[in-house]
Short mmCIF file of C-alpha atoms in Angstrom, two decimals:
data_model
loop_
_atom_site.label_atom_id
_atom_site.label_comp_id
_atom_site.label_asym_id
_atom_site.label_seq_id
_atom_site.Cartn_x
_atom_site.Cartn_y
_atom_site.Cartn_z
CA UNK A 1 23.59 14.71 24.10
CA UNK A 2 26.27 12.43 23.15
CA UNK A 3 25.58 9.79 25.21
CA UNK A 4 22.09 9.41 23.95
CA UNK A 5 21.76 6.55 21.36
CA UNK A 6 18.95 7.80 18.23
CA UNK A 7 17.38 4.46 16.53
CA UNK A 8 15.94 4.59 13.10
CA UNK A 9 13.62 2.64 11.74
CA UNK A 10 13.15 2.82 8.12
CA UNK A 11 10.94 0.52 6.10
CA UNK A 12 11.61 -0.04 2.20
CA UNK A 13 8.67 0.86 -0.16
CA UNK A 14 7.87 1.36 -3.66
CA UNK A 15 4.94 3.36 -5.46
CA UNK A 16 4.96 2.68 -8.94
CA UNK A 17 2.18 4.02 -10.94
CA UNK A 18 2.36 1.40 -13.38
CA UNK A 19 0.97 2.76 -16.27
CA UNK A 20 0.80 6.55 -15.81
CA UNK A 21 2.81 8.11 -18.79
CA UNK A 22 4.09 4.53 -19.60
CA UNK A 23 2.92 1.66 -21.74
CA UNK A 24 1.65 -1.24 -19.86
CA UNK A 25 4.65 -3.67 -20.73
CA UNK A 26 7.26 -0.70 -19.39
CA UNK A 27 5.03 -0.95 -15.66
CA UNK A 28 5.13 -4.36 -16.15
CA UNK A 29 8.70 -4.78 -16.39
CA UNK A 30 9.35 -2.16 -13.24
CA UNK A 31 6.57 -3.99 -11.16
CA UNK A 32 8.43 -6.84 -11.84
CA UNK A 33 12.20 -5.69 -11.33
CA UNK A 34 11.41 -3.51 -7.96
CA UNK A 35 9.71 -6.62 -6.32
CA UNK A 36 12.59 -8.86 -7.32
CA UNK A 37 14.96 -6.05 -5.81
CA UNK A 38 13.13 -5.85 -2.59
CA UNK A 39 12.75 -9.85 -2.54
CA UNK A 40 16.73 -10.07 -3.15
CA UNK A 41 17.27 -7.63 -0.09
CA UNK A 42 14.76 -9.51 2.39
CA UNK A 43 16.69 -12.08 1.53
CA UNK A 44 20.36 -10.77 1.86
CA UNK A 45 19.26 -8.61 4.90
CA UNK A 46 17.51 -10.12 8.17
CA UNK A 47 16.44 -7.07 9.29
CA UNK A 48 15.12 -5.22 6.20
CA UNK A 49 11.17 -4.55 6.22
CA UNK A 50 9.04 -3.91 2.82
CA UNK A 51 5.52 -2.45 2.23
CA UNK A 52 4.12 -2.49 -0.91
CA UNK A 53 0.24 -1.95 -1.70
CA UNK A 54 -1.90 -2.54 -4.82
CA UNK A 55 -3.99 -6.07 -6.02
CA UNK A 56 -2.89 -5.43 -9.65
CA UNK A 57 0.29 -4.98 -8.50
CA UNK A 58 0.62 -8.82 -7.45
CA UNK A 59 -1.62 -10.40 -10.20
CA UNK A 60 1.19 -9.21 -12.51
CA UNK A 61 4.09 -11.28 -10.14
CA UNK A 62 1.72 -14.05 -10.16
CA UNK A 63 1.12 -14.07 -13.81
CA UNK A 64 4.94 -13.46 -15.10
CA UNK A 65 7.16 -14.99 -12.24
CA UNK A 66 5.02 -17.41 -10.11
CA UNK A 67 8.66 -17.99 -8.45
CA UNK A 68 8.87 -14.61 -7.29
CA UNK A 69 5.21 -14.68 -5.90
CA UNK A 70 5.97 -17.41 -3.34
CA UNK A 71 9.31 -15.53 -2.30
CA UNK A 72 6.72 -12.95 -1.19
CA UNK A 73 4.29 -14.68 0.48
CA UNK A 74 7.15 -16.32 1.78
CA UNK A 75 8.87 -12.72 3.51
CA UNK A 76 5.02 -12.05 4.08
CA UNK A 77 4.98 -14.87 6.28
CA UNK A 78 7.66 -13.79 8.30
CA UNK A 79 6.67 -10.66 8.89
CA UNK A 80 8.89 -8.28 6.72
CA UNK A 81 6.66 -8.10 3.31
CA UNK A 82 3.81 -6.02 4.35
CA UNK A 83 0.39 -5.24 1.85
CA UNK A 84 -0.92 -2.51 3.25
CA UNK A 85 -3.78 -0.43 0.99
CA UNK A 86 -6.24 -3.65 0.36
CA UNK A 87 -7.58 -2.03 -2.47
CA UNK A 88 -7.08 -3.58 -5.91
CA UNK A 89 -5.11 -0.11 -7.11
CA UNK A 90 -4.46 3.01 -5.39
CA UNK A 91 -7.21 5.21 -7.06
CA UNK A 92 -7.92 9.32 -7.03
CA UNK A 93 -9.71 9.90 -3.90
CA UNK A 94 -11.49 13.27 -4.64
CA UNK A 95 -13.42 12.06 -7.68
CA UNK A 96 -14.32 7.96 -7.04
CA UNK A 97 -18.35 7.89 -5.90
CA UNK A 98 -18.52 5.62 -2.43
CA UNK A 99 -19.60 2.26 -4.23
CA UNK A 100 -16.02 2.69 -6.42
CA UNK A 101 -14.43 2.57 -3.11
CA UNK A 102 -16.01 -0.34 -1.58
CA UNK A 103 -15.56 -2.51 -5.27
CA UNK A 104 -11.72 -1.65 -4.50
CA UNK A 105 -11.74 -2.66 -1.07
CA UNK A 106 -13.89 -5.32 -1.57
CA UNK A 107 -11.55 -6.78 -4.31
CA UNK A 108 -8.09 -6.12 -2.32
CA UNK A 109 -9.95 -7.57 0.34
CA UNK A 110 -10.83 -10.94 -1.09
CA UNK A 111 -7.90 -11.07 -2.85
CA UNK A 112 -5.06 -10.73 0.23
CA UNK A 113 -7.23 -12.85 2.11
CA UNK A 114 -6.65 -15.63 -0.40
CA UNK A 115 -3.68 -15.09 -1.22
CA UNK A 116 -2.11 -14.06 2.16
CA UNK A 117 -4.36 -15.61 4.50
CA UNK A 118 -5.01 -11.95 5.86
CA UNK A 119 -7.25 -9.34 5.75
CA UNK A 120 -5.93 -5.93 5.39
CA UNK A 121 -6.57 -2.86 8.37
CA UNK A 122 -4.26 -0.26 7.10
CA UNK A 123 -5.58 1.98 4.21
CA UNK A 124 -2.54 3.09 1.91
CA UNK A 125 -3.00 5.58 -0.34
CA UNK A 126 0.41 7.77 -1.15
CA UNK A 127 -0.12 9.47 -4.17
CA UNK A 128 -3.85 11.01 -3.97
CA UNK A 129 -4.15 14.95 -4.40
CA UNK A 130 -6.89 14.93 -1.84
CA UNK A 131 -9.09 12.62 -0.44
CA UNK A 132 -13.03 11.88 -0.02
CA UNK A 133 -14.66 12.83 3.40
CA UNK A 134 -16.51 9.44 3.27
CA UNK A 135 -12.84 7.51 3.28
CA UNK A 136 -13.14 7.21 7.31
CA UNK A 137 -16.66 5.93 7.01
CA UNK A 138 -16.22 3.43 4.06
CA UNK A 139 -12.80 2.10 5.61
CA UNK A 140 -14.25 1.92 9.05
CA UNK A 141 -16.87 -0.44 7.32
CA UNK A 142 -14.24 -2.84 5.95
CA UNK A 143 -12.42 -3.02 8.90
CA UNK A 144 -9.54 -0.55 8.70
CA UNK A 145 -8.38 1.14 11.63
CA UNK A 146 -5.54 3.41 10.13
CA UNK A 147 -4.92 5.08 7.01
CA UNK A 148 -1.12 6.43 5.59
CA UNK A 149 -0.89 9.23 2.56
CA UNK A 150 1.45 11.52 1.78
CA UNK A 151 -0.87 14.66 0.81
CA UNK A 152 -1.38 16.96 1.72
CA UNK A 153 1.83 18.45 2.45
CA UNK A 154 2.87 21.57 4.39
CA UNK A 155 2.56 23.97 1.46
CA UNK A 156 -0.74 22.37 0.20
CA UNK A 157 -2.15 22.53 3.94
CA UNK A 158 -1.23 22.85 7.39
CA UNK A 159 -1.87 20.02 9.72
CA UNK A 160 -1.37 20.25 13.18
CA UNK A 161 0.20 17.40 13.76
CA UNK A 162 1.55 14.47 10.88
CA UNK A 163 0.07 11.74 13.21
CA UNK A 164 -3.85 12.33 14.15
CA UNK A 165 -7.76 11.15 14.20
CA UNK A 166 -9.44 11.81 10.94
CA UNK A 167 -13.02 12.19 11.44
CA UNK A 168 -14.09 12.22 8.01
CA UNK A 169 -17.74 13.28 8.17
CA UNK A 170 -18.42 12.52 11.93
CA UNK A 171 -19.41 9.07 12.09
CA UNK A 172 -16.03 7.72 11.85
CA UNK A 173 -12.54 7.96 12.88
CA UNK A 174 -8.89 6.92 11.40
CA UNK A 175 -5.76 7.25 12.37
CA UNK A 176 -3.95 8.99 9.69
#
């Protein structure tokens, strides 16, 4: 056992609910100071890799530090900033009706694709307390082919496996 060599990968990521149980300026402000901290880092570090999701989340970097915006697109370019989600904010997934989905993946959609030159195939949606049976059948439709979340967890239901094939409602799959 000592002679075998264990790599790690890890990946830096932030979910900030911006402006649950804060004021909007507060989210603001700690939108704008993680994505300058994770900017610094790509910078500083060659090998460091950073995911973070959310339309809103980047209309706010473009709108207060325009500076900070291109440093992203510019680490997007390279392949360490990652957008994964495309949906204009990650929203509660047991209670949103199947056109609210598709208006936020329409939105994220347009909007990365403008602004990154990409469209998005990786749902992302980490802080959901459940989520819709229709989500492999809607995200199928624009184009995803995997989606990450955290819930639900071991205590809140067991999964066989944390890696598998979500077949929502049995006309689509995702790799969850």
């Amino acid at each position: 056992m000592a002679d075998k060599k264990i790599i790690v990968h890890m990946i830096g990521s932030a979910h900030i609910d911006p402006v649950w149980l804060w004021r909007k300026p507060a989210g603001v402000i700690e939108v704008l100071s993680t994505c300058r901290s994770a900017a610094d880092l790509l910078d500083q570090h060659s090998e460091f890799v950073f995911c973070r999701s959310d339309v809103w989340v980047y209309e706010i970097i473009e709108k207060y530090d325009p500076e900070l915006f291109e440093r992203i697109q510019f680490h997007f370019k390279e392949g360490r900033w990652h957008t994964p989600g495309g949906m204009y904010i990650q929203p509660d997934c047991n209670i949103p009706s199947a056109p609210a989905f598709k208006k936020h993946l329409e939105l994220g959609q347009d909007y990365f694709t403008r602004k990154f030159g990409e469209k998005i195939d990786v749902g992302y949606n980490v802080d959901s307390f459940g989520h819709s049976a229709s989500i492999p059948e809607i995200f199928n439709e624009y184009g995803f082919k995997s989606y990450v979340m955290m819930r639900p967890q071991e205590q809140e239901m067991s999964l066989k496996s944390n890696l598998f094939r979500w077949d929502g409602n049995g006309r689509a799959e995702l790799t969850t």
